[in-house]
mmCIF file of C-alpha atoms in Angstrom:
data_model
loop_
_atom_site.group_PDB
_atom_site.id
_atom_site.type_symbol
_atom_site.label_atom_id
_atom_site.label_comp_id
_atom_site.label_asym_id
_atom_site.label_seq_id
_atom_site.Cartn_x
_atom_site.Cartn_y
_atom_site.Cartn_z
ATOM 1 C CA UNK A 1 0.318 3.976 25.433
ATOM 2 C CA UNK A 2 -0.229 6.058 22.295
ATOM 3 C CA UNK A 3 1.497 4.644 19.169
ATOM 4 C CA UNK A 4 4.093 6.804 17.436
ATOM 5 C CA UNK A 5 2.269 7.735 14.227
ATOM 6 C CA UNK A 6 5.460 9.092 12.682
ATOM 7 C CA UNK A 7 6.689 5.519 12.170
ATOM 8 C CA UNK A 8 5.298 3.732 9.129
ATOM 9 C CA UNK A 9 6.518 0.360 7.876
ATOM 10 C CA UNK A 10 5.960 -1.486 4.607
ATOM 11 C CA UNK A 11 3.110 -3.995 4.922
ATOM 12 C CA UNK A 12 -0.574 -4.109 5.640
ATOM 13 C CA UNK A 13 -1.953 -0.922 7.025
ATOM 14 C CA UNK A 14 -5.246 -0.413 8.757
ATOM 15 C CA UNK A 15 -8.691 -1.373 7.580
ATOM 16 C CA UNK A 16 -10.212 1.983 6.782
ATOM 17 C CA UNK A 17 -13.673 0.862 7.838
ATOM 18 C CA UNK A 18 -15.481 1.670 4.636
ATOM 19 C CA UNK A 19 -14.743 1.736 0.919
ATOM 20 C CA UNK A 20 -12.125 4.223 -0.207
ATOM 21 C CA UNK A 21 -14.918 5.970 -2.072
ATOM 22 C CA UNK A 22 -18.584 4.938 -2.497
ATOM 23 C CA UNK A 23 -18.779 1.904 -4.771
ATOM 24 C CA UNK A 24 -15.136 0.913 -4.310
ATOM 25 C CA UNK A 25 -14.111 -2.572 -3.124
ATOM 26 C CA UNK A 26 -10.937 -1.112 -1.548
ATOM 27 C CA UNK A 27 -11.445 -0.916 2.207
ATOM 28 C CA UNK A 28 -7.883 -1.436 3.503
ATOM 29 C CA UNK A 29 -4.584 0.374 3.074
ATOM 30 C CA UNK A 30 -1.299 -1.231 2.078
ATOM 31 C CA UNK A 31 1.916 0.589 2.932
ATOM 32 C CA UNK A 32 4.374 0.182 0.067
ATOM 33 C CA UNK A 33 7.525 1.599 -1.455
ATOM 34 C CA UNK A 34 7.006 4.253 -4.147
ATOM 35 C CA UNK A 35 8.252 1.883 -6.886
ATOM 36 C CA UNK A 36 7.095 3.993 -9.799
ATOM 37 C CA UNK A 37 9.276 6.887 -8.641
ATOM 38 C CA UNK A 38 12.354 5.001 -7.428
ATOM 39 C CA UNK A 39 14.609 5.474 -4.428
ATOM 40 C CA UNK A 40 15.026 9.189 -5.150
ATOM 41 C CA UNK A 41 11.514 9.730 -3.824
ATOM 42 C CA UNK A 42 11.689 7.130 -1.045
ATOM 43 C CA UNK A 43 14.685 8.767 0.666
ATOM 44 C CA UNK A 44 14.265 12.524 0.803
ATOM 45 C CA UNK A 45 17.097 14.539 2.361
ATOM 46 C CA UNK A 46 16.043 17.472 4.511
ATOM 47 C CA UNK A 47 18.049 20.057 6.440
ATOM 48 C CA UNK A 48 19.004 18.353 9.678
ATOM 49 C CA UNK A 49 17.751 14.902 8.681
ATOM 50 C CA UNK A 50 15.716 13.058 6.115
ATOM 51 C CA UNK A 51 12.240 11.749 5.409
ATOM 52 C CA UNK A 52 11.255 8.351 4.085
ATOM 53 C CA UNK A 53 8.324 8.565 1.687
ATOM 54 C CA UNK A 54 6.030 5.526 1.445
ATOM 55 C CA UNK A 55 2.773 4.987 -0.427
ATOM 56 C CA UNK A 56 -0.489 4.028 1.192
ATOM 57 C CA UNK A 57 -2.405 2.138 -1.480
ATOM 58 C CA UNK A 58 -6.119 1.414 -1.155
ATOM 59 C CA UNK A 59 -6.561 -2.366 -1.476
ATOM 60 C CA UNK A 60 -9.270 -4.990 -1.029
ATOM 61 C CA UNK A 61 -9.758 -7.430 1.834
ATOM 62 C CA UNK A 62 -8.870 -10.286 -0.527
ATOM 63 C CA UNK A 63 -5.577 -8.605 -1.440
ATOM 64 C CA UNK A 64 -4.674 -8.146 2.239
ATOM 65 C CA UNK A 65 -5.449 -11.823 2.889
ATOM 66 C CA UNK A 66 -3.335 -12.845 -0.126
ATOM 67 C CA UNK A 67 -0.462 -10.769 1.255
ATOM 68 C CA UNK A 68 -0.760 -12.475 4.646
ATOM 69 C CA UNK A 69 -0.581 -15.918 3.016
ATOM 70 C CA UNK A 70 1.951 -15.318 0.232
ATOM 71 C CA UNK A 71 3.926 -12.223 1.209
ATOM 72 C CA UNK A 72 4.242 -8.627 0.175
ATOM 73 C CA UNK A 73 6.394 -9.263 -2.908
ATOM 74 C CA UNK A 74 3.896 -11.830 -4.262
ATOM 75 C CA UNK A 75 1.101 -9.263 -3.994
ATOM 76 C CA UNK A 76 3.243 -6.588 -5.660
ATOM 77 C CA UNK A 77 3.899 -9.042 -8.533
ATOM 78 C CA UNK A 78 0.141 -9.590 -8.936
ATOM 79 C CA UNK A 79 -0.360 -5.828 -9.102
ATOM 80 C CA UNK A 80 2.291 -5.577 -11.829
ATOM 81 C CA UNK A 81 0.964 -8.558 -13.813
ATOM 82 C CA UNK A 82 -2.594 -7.205 -13.682
ATOM 83 C CA UNK A 83 -1.511 -3.690 -14.659
ATOM 84 C CA UNK A 84 -3.277 -2.408 -11.567
ATOM 85 C CA UNK A 85 -3.914 1.353 -11.575
ATOM 86 C CA UNK A 86 -3.630 2.400 -7.915
ATOM 87 C CA UNK A 87 -5.588 5.618 -8.455
ATOM 88 C CA UNK A 88 -8.658 3.807 -9.854
ATOM 89 C CA UNK A 89 -11.114 3.633 -6.946
ATOM 90 C CA UNK A 90 -13.354 1.187 -8.836
ATOM 91 C CA UNK A 91 -10.683 -1.311 -9.864
ATOM 92 C CA UNK A 92 -11.360 -4.994 -9.367
ATOM 93 C CA UNK A 93 -9.323 -7.018 -6.907
ATOM 94 C CA UNK A 94 -6.275 -8.646 -8.502
ATOM 95 C CA UNK A 95 -6.857 -11.792 -6.418
#
């Protein structure tokens, strides 16, 4: 059975198999809400339906493990406390 790739849920995404970019420690993806942009971006009305917009954030193995042990919200809090810049491919793990 082929999975329906149109369905994406908040939580750990796939291991991407290699660093996001050479030299990066981020080798997993985390599916998250687009907090910085608010619900206006998350729920996008379209003619005949709607789209739900979620982020896929590059994260480290340690961050994925922390999420498994402590939950998604705990990891999001660590990101906020650390001032994590999600577009920085060379950022250190927050864990």
